[in-house]
CSV table of C-alpha atoms and ligand atoms in Angstrom, one decimal:
chain,number,residue,atom,x,y,z
K,1124,MET,CA,0.0,0.0,0.0
K,1125,ARG,CA,1.4,3.4,-1.0
K,1126,ASP,CA,1.8,6.2,1.6
K,1127,LEU,CA,0.0,8.8,-0.6
K,1128,LEU,CA,-2.3,8.7,-3.6
K,1129,VAL,CA,-2.7,12.1,-5.3
K,1130,VAL,CA,-5.8,12.4,-7.4
K,1131,GLY,CA,-5.4,15.2,-10.0
K,1132,GLY,CA,-2.1,16.1,-11.8
K,1133,GLY,CA,-2.5,19.9,-12.1
K,1134,PRO,CA,-0.2,22.3,-10.4
K,1135,ALA,CA,-1.5,21.3,-6.9
K,1136,GLY,CA,-1.3,17.6,-7.4
K,1137,LEU,CA,2.1,17.6,-9.1
K,1138,ALA,CA,3.6,20.0,-6.5
K,1139,THR,CA,2.2,17.7,-3.8
K,1140,ALA,CA,3.8,14.7,-5.4
K,1141,ILE,CA,7.2,16.3,-5.8
K,1142,HIS,CA,7.2,17.4,-2.1
K,1143,ALA,CA,6.1,14.0,-1.1
K,1144,ALA,CA,8.8,12.1,-3.0
K,1145,ARG,CA,11.4,14.5,-1.6
K,1146,ALA,CA,10.1,13.8,1.9
K,1147,GLY,CA,10.7,10.0,1.3
K,1148,LEU,CA,7.0,9.1,0.9
K,1149,ASP,CA,5.9,6.5,-1.6
K,1150,VAL,CA,3.5,8.5,-3.8
K,1151,GLU,CA,1.5,8.0,-7.0
K,1152,VAL,CA,-0.5,10.5,-9.1
K,1153,TRP,CA,-3.7,9.8,-11.1
K,1154,GLU,CA,-4.5,12.2,-13.9
K,1155,PRO,CA,-6.6,11.4,-17.0
K,1156,GLN,CA,-5.4,14.2,-19.2
K,1157,GLY,CA,-2.0,15.0,-20.7
K,1158,PRO,CA,0.9,14.8,-21.3
K,1159,ALA,CA,0.8,18.7,-21.4
K,1160,ILE,CA,-2.5,20.0,-19.9
K,1161,ASP,CA,-4.0,23.3,-21.0
K,1162,LYS,CA,-6.7,25.1,-19.0
K,1163,ALA,CA,-8.6,28.4,-18.9
K,1164,CYS,CA,-6.3,30.5,-16.8
K,1165,GLY,CA,-4.9,34.0,-16.6
K,1166,GLU,CA,-1.4,32.4,-16.5
K,1167,GLY,CA,0.1,35.1,-14.3
K,1168,LEU,CA,2.4,33.6,-11.6
K,1169,MET,CA,2.5,36.0,-8.8
K,1170,PRO,CA,6.0,36.5,-7.1
K,1171,GLY,CA,5.0,34.0,-4.4
K,1172,ALA,CA,4.3,31.3,-7.0
K,1173,VAL,CA,7.7,32.0,-8.7
K,1174,SER,CA,9.4,31.5,-5.3
K,1175,ALA,CA,7.5,28.4,-4.5
K,1176,LEU,CA,8.4,26.9,-7.9
K,1177,THR,CA,12.0,27.9,-7.5
K,1178,ALA,CA,12.0,26.0,-4.2
K,1179,LEU,CA,10.8,22.9,-6.1
K,1180,GLY,CA,13.6,23.4,-8.7
K,1181,VAL,CA,11.0,24.2,-11.3
K,1182,ASP,CA,11.8,27.1,-13.6
K,1183,PRO,CA,9.3,27.4,-16.5
K,1184,GLU,CA,10.0,29.7,-19.4
K,1185,GLY,CA,7.8,32.8,-19.5
K,1186,GLN,CA,7.6,36.6,-19.6
K,1187,PRO,CA,8.6,38.6,-16.5
K,1188,LEU,CA,5.8,40.5,-14.8
K,1189,THR,CA,6.7,43.6,-12.8
K,1190,GLY,CA,3.3,44.6,-11.3
K,1191,ILE,CA,-0.4,45.1,-11.6
K,1192,ARG,CA,-2.2,47.8,-13.6
K,1193,TYR,CA,-5.9,48.6,-13.3
K,1194,LEU,CA,-7.6,50.4,-16.3
K,1195,SER,CA,-10.9,52.0,-17.0
K,1196,PRO,CA,-11.6,54.3,-20.0
K,1197,ALA,CA,-10.6,57.5,-18.0
K,1198,HIS,CA,-8.3,56.2,-15.3
K,1199,ARG,CA,-5.3,54.0,-14.7
K,1200,ALA,CA,-3.5,52.9,-11.6
K,1201,GLN,CA,-0.4,50.7,-11.3
K,1202,ALA,CA,1.7,49.2,-8.6
K,1203,ARG,CA,5.0,47.4,-8.9
K,1204,PHE,CA,5.8,44.1,-7.1
K,1205,ARG,CA,8.2,44.9,-4.3
K,1206,LEU,CA,9.3,41.3,-3.6
K,1207,GLY,CA,10.7,40.2,-6.9
K,1208,GLU,CA,9.0,39.6,-10.3
K,1209,GLY,CA,6.1,37.4,-11.2
K,1210,ARG,CA,6.0,35.5,-14.5
K,1211,GLY,CA,3.5,35.0,-17.3
K,1212,VAL,CA,3.7,31.3,-18.2
K,1213,ARG,CA,1.6,29.2,-20.6
K,1214,ARG,CA,-0.3,26.5,-18.7
K,1215,THR,CA,1.2,23.8,-21.0
K,1216,THR,CA,4.7,25.1,-20.3
K,1217,LEU,CA,4.0,25.1,-16.5
K,1218,HIS,CA,2.5,21.6,-16.7
K,1219,THR,CA,5.4,20.2,-18.7
K,1220,ALA,CA,7.9,21.7,-16.2
K,1221,LEU,CA,6.1,20.3,-13.1
K,1222,ARG,CA,5.5,17.0,-14.7
K,1223,GLY,CA,9.2,16.7,-15.6
K,1224,ALA,CA,10.2,17.5,-12.0
K,1225,ALA,CA,7.7,14.8,-10.7
K,1226,GLU,CA,9.1,12.2,-13.1
K,1227,ASP,CA,12.7,13.2,-12.1
K,1228,ALA,CA,11.7,12.6,-8.5
K,1229,GLY,CA,10.5,9.1,-9.4
K,1230,VAL,CA,6.8,9.7,-9.1
K,1231,PRO,CA,4.6,7.3,-11.1
K,1232,LEU,CA,2.1,9.3,-13.1
K,1233,VAL,CA,-0.9,7.1,-14.0
K,1234,LYS,CA,-3.3,8.1,-16.8
K,1235,ARG,CA,-6.5,7.4,-14.9
K,1236,ALA,CA,-9.6,9.2,-13.6
K,1237,ALA,CA,-10.7,8.4,-10.0
K,1238,THR,CA,-14.4,7.9,-9.5
K,1239,ASN,CA,-15.0,7.0,-5.9
K,1240,ALA,CA,-13.3,7.1,-2.5
K,1241,THR,CA,-14.1,5.6,0.9
K,1242,GLN,CA,-12.0,5.4,4.0
K,1243,THR,CA,-11.5,3.4,7.2
K,1244,GLY,CA,-9.5,4.4,10.2
K,1245,SER,CA,-6.2,3.1,8.8
K,1246,HIS,CA,-6.4,3.9,5.1
K,1247,VAL,CA,-8.3,5.3,2.1
K,1248,VAL,CA,-9.6,3.3,-0.9
K,1249,VAL,CA,-9.9,4.9,-4.3
K,1250,ASP,CA,-11.6,2.7,-6.9
K,1251,GLY,CA,-10.4,-0.3,-5.1
K,1252,VAL,CA,-6.8,0.9,-4.6
K,1253,PRO,CA,-5.8,1.4,-1.0
K,1254,ALA,CA,-3.4,4.1,0.2
K,1255,ARG,CA,-2.5,5.5,3.7
K,1256,TYR,CA,-3.5,9.0,2.7
K,1257,LEU,CA,-5.3,10.6,-0.2
K,1258,VAL,CA,-4.7,14.2,-1.5
K,1259,ALA,CA,-7.6,15.2,-3.6
K,1260,ALA,CA,-6.2,17.8,-6.0
K,1261,ASP,CA,-8.8,17.3,-8.7
K,1262,GLY,CA,-9.8,21.0,-9.3
K,1263,LEU,CA,-12.8,23.2,-9.1
K,1264,HIS,CA,-15.3,20.4,-9.7
K,1265,SER,CA,-13.6,17.9,-7.4
K,1266,ARG,CA,-15.2,14.5,-7.7
K,1267,MET,CA,-13.3,13.2,-4.7
K,1268,SER,CA,-14.6,15.9,-2.3
K,1269,ARG,CA,-18.1,15.2,-3.6
K,1270,ALA,CA,-17.7,11.4,-3.0
K,1271,LEU,CA,-16.5,12.1,0.5
K,1272,HIS,CA,-19.3,14.7,1.3
K,1273,LEU,CA,-16.8,17.6,1.8
K,1274,GLU,CA,-18.4,20.1,-0.5
K,1275,GLY,CA,-19.9,23.3,0.8
K,1276,ARG,CA,-23.0,25.2,-0.6
K,1277,PRO,CA,-22.8,26.5,-4.2
K,1278,ALA,CA,-22.3,30.2,-4.5
K,1279,ALA,CA,-25.4,32.4,-5.2
K,1280,ASN,CA,-23.5,34.7,-7.6
K,1281,ARG,CA,-21.8,32.6,-10.3
K,1282,ARG,CA,-18.8,34.0,-12.1
K,1283,PHE,CA,-17.1,32.4,-15.1
K,1284,GLY,CA,-13.7,32.7,-16.9
K,1285,LEU,CA,-13.0,32.7,-20.6
K,1286,ARG,CA,-9.6,33.1,-22.1
K,1287,CYS,CA,-7.8,33.2,-25.4
K,1288,HIS,CA,-4.3,34.1,-26.7
K,1289,VAL,CA,-3.3,36.9,-29.0
K,1290,GLU,CA,-0.3,36.5,-31.2
K,1291,THR,CA,1.4,39.8,-30.6
K,1292,GLU,CA,4.4,41.3,-28.8
K,1293,PRO,CA,3.5,42.2,-25.3
K,1294,TRP,CA,2.9,45.9,-24.9
K,1295,THR,CA,3.5,45.8,-21.1
K,1296,SER,CA,5.3,43.9,-18.4
K,1297,TYR,CA,2.3,44.5,-16.1
K,1298,VAL,CA,-0.7,42.3,-15.6
K,1299,GLU,CA,-3.5,44.6,-16.8
K,1300,VAL,CA,-7.0,44.4,-15.4
K,1301,HIS,CA,-9.4,46.3,-17.6
K,1302,TRP,CA,-12.8,47.1,-15.9
K,1303,SER,CA,-16.1,47.4,-17.7
K,1304,PRO,CA,-19.6,47.6,-16.0
K,1305,THR,CA,-20.0,43.8,-16.0
K,1306,CYS,CA,-16.7,42.2,-16.8
K,1307,GLU,CA,-13.0,42.3,-16.1
K,1308,ALA,CA,-10.4,41.6,-18.8
K,1309,TYR,CA,-7.2,40.3,-17.4
K,1310,VAL,CA,-4.2,40.6,-19.7
K,1311,THR,CA,-1.0,38.7,-19.2
K,1312,PRO,CA,2.1,38.5,-21.4
K,1313,VAL,CA,3.2,34.9,-21.5
K,1314,SER,CA,6.0,34.9,-24.1
K,1315,ALA,CA,7.8,37.3,-26.4
K,1316,ARG,CA,5.1,36.7,-29.1
K,1317,LEU,CA,2.0,35.8,-27.0
K,1318,VAL,CA,-0.4,37.7,-24.8
K,1319,GLY,CA,-3.2,36.0,-22.8
K,1320,VAL,CA,-6.6,37.6,-22.3
K,1321,ALA,CA,-8.9,36.2,-19.7
K,1322,LEU,CA,-12.4,37.6,-19.1
K,1323,LEU,CA,-14.1,37.2,-15.8
K,1324,THR,CA,-17.8,37.8,-15.6
K,1325,SER,CA,-21.2,36.6,-14.4
K,1326,GLU,CA,-22.8,37.3,-17.8
K,1327,ARG,CA,-23.3,34.4,-20.2
K,1328,ALA,CA,-22.1,35.7,-23.5
K,1329,SER,CA,-19.3,34.8,-26.0
K,1330,PHE,CA,-15.7,36.0,-25.7
K,1331,ALA,CA,-16.2,38.2,-28.8
K,1332,GLN,CA,-19.3,39.8,-27.3
K,1333,GLN,CA,-17.7,40.5,-23.9
K,1334,VAL,CA,-14.4,41.8,-25.2
K,1335,SER,CA,-16.2,44.4,-27.3
K,1336,ALA,CA,-16.8,46.3,-24.0
K,1337,PHE,CA,-13.0,47.1,-23.9
K,1338,PRO,CA,-12.3,49.3,-26.9
K,1339,GLU,CA,-8.7,50.0,-25.9
K,1340,LEU,CA,-7.9,46.3,-25.6
K,1341,LEU,CA,-9.8,45.4,-28.7
K,1342,GLU,CA,-7.7,47.9,-30.7
K,1343,LYS,CA,-4.5,46.2,-29.5
K,1344,MET,CA,-5.9,42.8,-30.5
K,1345,THR,CA,-7.2,43.9,-33.9
K,1346,GLY,CA,-5.2,42.5,-36.8
K,1347,HIS,CA,-3.5,39.7,-34.8
K,1348,SER,CA,-4.4,36.0,-34.8
K,1349,THR,CA,-6.2,34.7,-31.8
K,1350,GLY,CA,-6.2,31.1,-30.4
K,1351,PRO,CA,-9.1,29.0,-29.3
K,1352,VAL,CA,-11.3,30.2,-26.4
K,1353,ARG,CA,-11.4,28.1,-23.3
K,1354,GLY,CA,-13.9,28.5,-20.4
K,1355,ALA,CA,-14.0,27.6,-16.7
K,1356,GLY,CA,-16.4,28.0,-13.8
K,1357,PRO,CA,-18.4,28.7,-11.8
K,1358,LEU,CA,-15.3,30.0,-10.1
K,1359,ARG,CA,-16.4,30.1,-6.5
K,1360,ARG,CA,-16.1,26.9,-4.6
K,1361,THR,CA,-16.6,26.2,-0.9
K,1362,THR,CA,-15.7,23.2,1.1
K,1363,ARG,CA,-16.9,22.1,4.6
K,1364,CYS,CA,-13.4,21.3,5.8
K,1365,ARG,CA,-10.0,20.6,4.2
K,1366,VAL,CA,-9.2,17.4,6.1
K,1367,ALA,CA,-11.4,14.5,6.8
K,1368,GLY,CA,-9.7,11.5,8.4
K,1369,ARG,CA,-6.9,10.6,5.9
K,1370,VAL,CA,-8.1,12.8,3.1
K,1371,LEU,CA,-6.7,16.2,2.4
K,1372,LEU,CA,-8.0,18.7,-0.1
K,1373,VAL,CA,-5.4,20.7,-2.0
K,1374,GLY,CA,-5.6,23.5,-4.7
K,1375,ASP,CA,-8.9,24.5,-6.2
K,1376,ALA,CA,-10.5,21.3,-4.8
K,1377,SER,CA,-10.0,22.8,-1.3
K,1378,GLY,CA,-11.9,26.0,-2.1
K,1379,TYR,CA,-11.7,28.9,-4.4
K,1380,VAL,CA,-12.9,32.5,-4.3
K,1381,ASP,CA,-12.2,34.1,-7.7
K,1382,ALA,CA,-9.5,34.5,-10.4
K,1383,LEU,CA,-9.6,38.3,-10.1
K,1384,THR,CA,-6.5,38.6,-7.9
K,1385,GLY,CA,-4.5,35.8,-9.7
K,1386,GLU,CA,-3.5,33.8,-6.7
K,1387,GLY,CA,-4.7,30.3,-7.4
K,1388,ILE,CA,-1.4,28.7,-8.4
K,1389,SER,CA,0.5,30.4,-5.6
K,1390,LEU,CA,-2.0,29.1,-3.1
K,1391,ALA,CA,-2.0,25.6,-4.6
K,1392,LEU,CA,1.8,25.4,-4.3
K,1393,MET,CA,1.9,26.6,-0.7
K,1394,GLN,CA,-1.0,24.2,0.2
K,1395,ALA,CA,0.9,21.3,-1.4
K,1396,ARG,CA,3.9,21.8,0.8
K,1397,ALA,CA,1.8,22.1,3.9
K,1398,ALA,CA,-0.3,19.0,3.1
K,1399,VAL,CA,2.9,16.9,2.6
K,1400,ALA,CA,4.4,18.2,5.9
K,1401,ALA,CA,1.2,17.1,7.7
K,1402,VAL,CA,1.1,13.6,6.0
K,1403,ALA,CA,4.8,13.1,6.6
K,1404,ALA,CA,4.3,13.9,10.3
K,1405,ASP,CA,1.2,11.6,10.4
K,1406,ARG,CA,-0.7,14.6,11.8
K,1407,PRO,CA,-3.2,15.3,8.9
K,1408,HIS,CA,-5.2,17.8,11.0
K,1409,ASP,CA,-2.2,20.2,11.1
K,1410,TYR,CA,-3.0,20.9,7.5
K,1411,GLU,CA,-6.4,22.5,8.3
K,1412,ARG,CA,-4.7,25.1,10.5
K,1413,ASP,CA,-2.0,25.7,7.8
K,1414,TRP,CA,-4.6,26.0,5.0
K,1415,GLN,CA,-6.4,28.7,7.0
K,1416,ARG,CA,-3.2,30.6,7.5
K,1417,ILE,CA,-2.1,30.3,3.8
K,1418,THR,CA,-5.5,31.3,2.4
K,1419,ARG,CA,-6.7,33.9,4.9
K,1420,ARG,CA,-5.5,37.1,3.2
K,1421,TYR,CA,-6.7,35.9,-0.2
K,1422,ARG,CA,-10.1,34.9,1.0
K,1423,LEU,CA,-10.7,38.2,2.8
K,1424,MET,CA,-9.3,40.5,0.1
K,1425,THR,CA,-10.7,38.7,-2.9
K,1426,THR,CA,-14.1,38.2,-1.4
K,1427,ALA,CA,-14.2,41.9,-0.5
K,1428,LEU,CA,-13.2,43.0,-4.0
K,1429,VAL,CA,-15.5,40.7,-5.8
K,1430,SER,CA,-18.5,41.4,-3.6
K,1431,SER,CA,-18.1,45.2,-3.4
K,1432,THR,CA,-17.6,45.6,-7.1
K,1433,ARG,CA,-21.0,43.9,-7.7
K,1434,ILE,CA,-22.4,47.3,-6.6
K,1435,PRO,CA,-22.4,49.5,-9.8
K,1436,ALA,CA,-21.3,52.7,-8.0
K,1437,VAL,CA,-18.4,50.9,-6.2
K,1438,ARG,CA,-17.4,49.2,-9.5
K,1439,ARG,CA,-17.3,52.6,-11.3
K,1440,GLY,CA,-15.2,54.0,-8.5
K,1441,ILE,CA,-12.6,51.2,-8.2
K,1442,VAL,CA,-10.0,52.3,-10.8
K,1443,PRO,CA,-10.4,56.1,-9.9
K,1444,ALA,CA,-10.0,55.2,-6.2
K,1445,ALA,CA,-6.9,53.1,-6.9
K,1446,ALA,CA,-5.4,55.9,-9.0
K,1447,ALA,CA,-6.2,58.5,-6.3
K,1448,MET,CA,-4.6,56.4,-3.5
K,1449,PRO,CA,-1.6,54.8,-5.1
K,1450,GLY,CA,-0.1,53.9,-1.7
K,1451,VAL,CA,-3.2,51.9,-0.7
K,1452,PHE,CA,-3.3,50.2,-4.1
K,1453,ALA,CA,0.4,49.2,-3.9
K,1454,ALA,CA,-0.1,47.9,-0.4
K,1455,ALA,CA,-3.1,45.7,-1.5
K,1456,VAL,CA,-1.2,44.4,-4.6
K,1457,ASN,CA,1.8,43.5,-2.5
K,1458,ALA,CA,-0.2,42.0,0.3
K,1459,LEU,CA,-1.6,39.5,-2.2
K,1460,ALA,CA,1.6,39.0,-4.1
K,1461,ARG,CA,3.7,37.9,-1.1
K,1462,PRO,CA,3.8,34.4,0.3
K,1463,ALA,CA,1.6,33.7,3.3
P,387,FAD,C1,-10.2,32.2,-15.9
P,387,FAD,C2,-9.2,31.9,-14.9
P,387,FAD,C3,-8.1,32.7,-14.7
P,387,FAD,C4,-7.1,32.4,-13.8
P,387,FAD,N1,-6.0,33.1,-13.7
P,387,FAD,C5,-5.0,32.8,-12.8
P,387,FAD,C6,-3.8,33.5,-12.8
P,387,FAD,O1,-3.5,34.4,-13.6
P,387,FAD,N2,-2.9,33.1,-11.9
P,387,FAD,C7,-3.1,32.1,-11.0
P,387,FAD,O2,-2.2,31.8,-10.2
P,387,FAD,N3,-4.2,31.4,-11.0
P,387,FAD,C8,-5.2,31.7,-11.9
P,387,FAD,N4,-6.3,31.0,-11.9
P,387,FAD,C9,-6.5,29.9,-11.0
P,387,FAD,C10,-5.7,28.6,-11.4
P,387,FAD,O3,-6.0,28.3,-12.7
P,387,FAD,C11,-6.0,27.5,-10.4
P,387,FAD,O4,-6.1,28.0,-9.1
P,387,FAD,C12,-5.0,26.3,-10.5
P,387,FAD,O5,-5.1,25.8,-11.8
P,387,FAD,C13,-5.3,25.3,-9.5
P,387,FAD,O6,-4.6,24.2,-9.7
P,387,FAD,P1,-5.2,22.7,-9.3
P,387,FAD,O7,-4.1,21.8,-9.6
P,387,FAD,O8,-5.8,22.8,-7.9
P,387,FAD,O9,-6.4,22.5,-10.3
P,387,FAD,P2,-6.4,22.2,-11.9
P,387,FAD,O10,-5.4,23.0,-12.5
P,387,FAD,O11,-7.8,22.4,-12.3
P,387,FAD,O12,-6.0,20.7,-12.0
P,387,FAD,C14,-6.9,19.7,-11.5
P,387,FAD,C15,-6.5,18.4,-12.3
P,387,FAD,O13,-7.3,17.3,-11.8
P,387,FAD,C16,-7.6,16.5,-12.8
P,387,FAD,N5,-8.8,15.8,-12.4
P,387,FAD,C17,-10.1,16.2,-12.4
P,387,FAD,N6,-10.9,15.2,-12.0
P,387,FAD,C18,-10.2,14.1,-11.8
P,387,FAD,C19,-10.4,12.8,-11.4
P,387,FAD,N7,-11.7,12.4,-11.2
P,387,FAD,N8,-9.4,11.9,-11.3
P,387,FAD,C20,-8.1,12.3,-11.6
P,387,FAD,N9,-7.8,13.6,-12.0
P,387,FAD,C21,-8.8,14.5,-12.1
P,387,FAD,C22,-7.9,17.4,-14.0
P,387,FAD,O14,-7.7,16.8,-15.2
P,387,FAD,C23,-6.8,18.5,-13.8
P,387,FAD,O15,-5.6,18.3,-14.5
P,387,FAD,C24,-7.3,31.3,-12.9
P,387,FAD,C25,-8.5,30.5,-13.0
P,387,FAD,C26,-9.4,30.8,-14.0
P,387,FAD,C27,-10.6,29.9,-14.2
């Protein structure tokens, strides 16, 4: 029987497996997709995510990110990252780098989807396969957390993400967040010839319809080829708890607020390290405390931003306020960018 079965081979699952192998645990990953997995994502690694990847020995190619810029038709505000650069990285590039590090660490990567899990006091059984511990890192629609009755209530306000890539030289080293009355367009340079555009909204309309609300951005996209559109959502996900017996939830499977502040991968990488420390010490419940600490700032700040900007007057005022109070904006950007 293995020490640890990881279900889901996205950033959370692969980082968990690399940490586990390095801690001397006998670990296996199940992931049905691949080899290089793409996903609807803004693809901006915040400085905390870059540091966490460096600590894993993972250094994916990408485009340096120096800060965050908010834009509306009449205003703009920007703040530089104080603690090092972030990086725009294609999901396929990030996945290939993490997968390579897992293989180098000797982790078996099994092409398989998990369907059901049960547990006794001494082990977990996933589709008939026993393991001492299970890390469920199977994303926003986690089947494992549903099987184990760990899901919370669905969110009342459902937001979705749509992203595509534009084949053009990046015009900025900042992650740009353009604000319209109903949607945010999140622009991230990911290579010397490619810029990602992710739209976040609760409206159900096509990418082309939604992006027309951003004339400045549309002008920059016009005349350049665009890649396929991918979608994801609903973005918000709640869970009742992050540890149940010998099962630990890591990454989006453990809970997610919104993509607006670009923290998902950073949090997933920090949670992976904490989950492995708890498993290696045979104290799984330590992870719940660590999860709370790692995610607290993000949960508070992202929930406040997403909820308040549902009010039209607050939404109209967000970029002017950030421009009028550059110190406050810089403090908020850097509070989210630094590791927990
Ligand atoms: C539109 C959008 C923009 C975003 N922008 C950013 C950003 O700029 N920066 C950032 O840091 N984060 C961003 N995020 C968040 C980020 O994408 C996620 O937080 C991150 O992918 C979480 O990693 P994960 O491994 O938990 O989940 P995932 O990346 O979703 O990986 C889960 C894996 O589990 C696998 N799986 C699912 N079911 C099963 C099963 N039954 N058995 C086995 N495997 C299974 C899936 O195939 C998948 O590979 C964004 C998200 C969205 C939707």
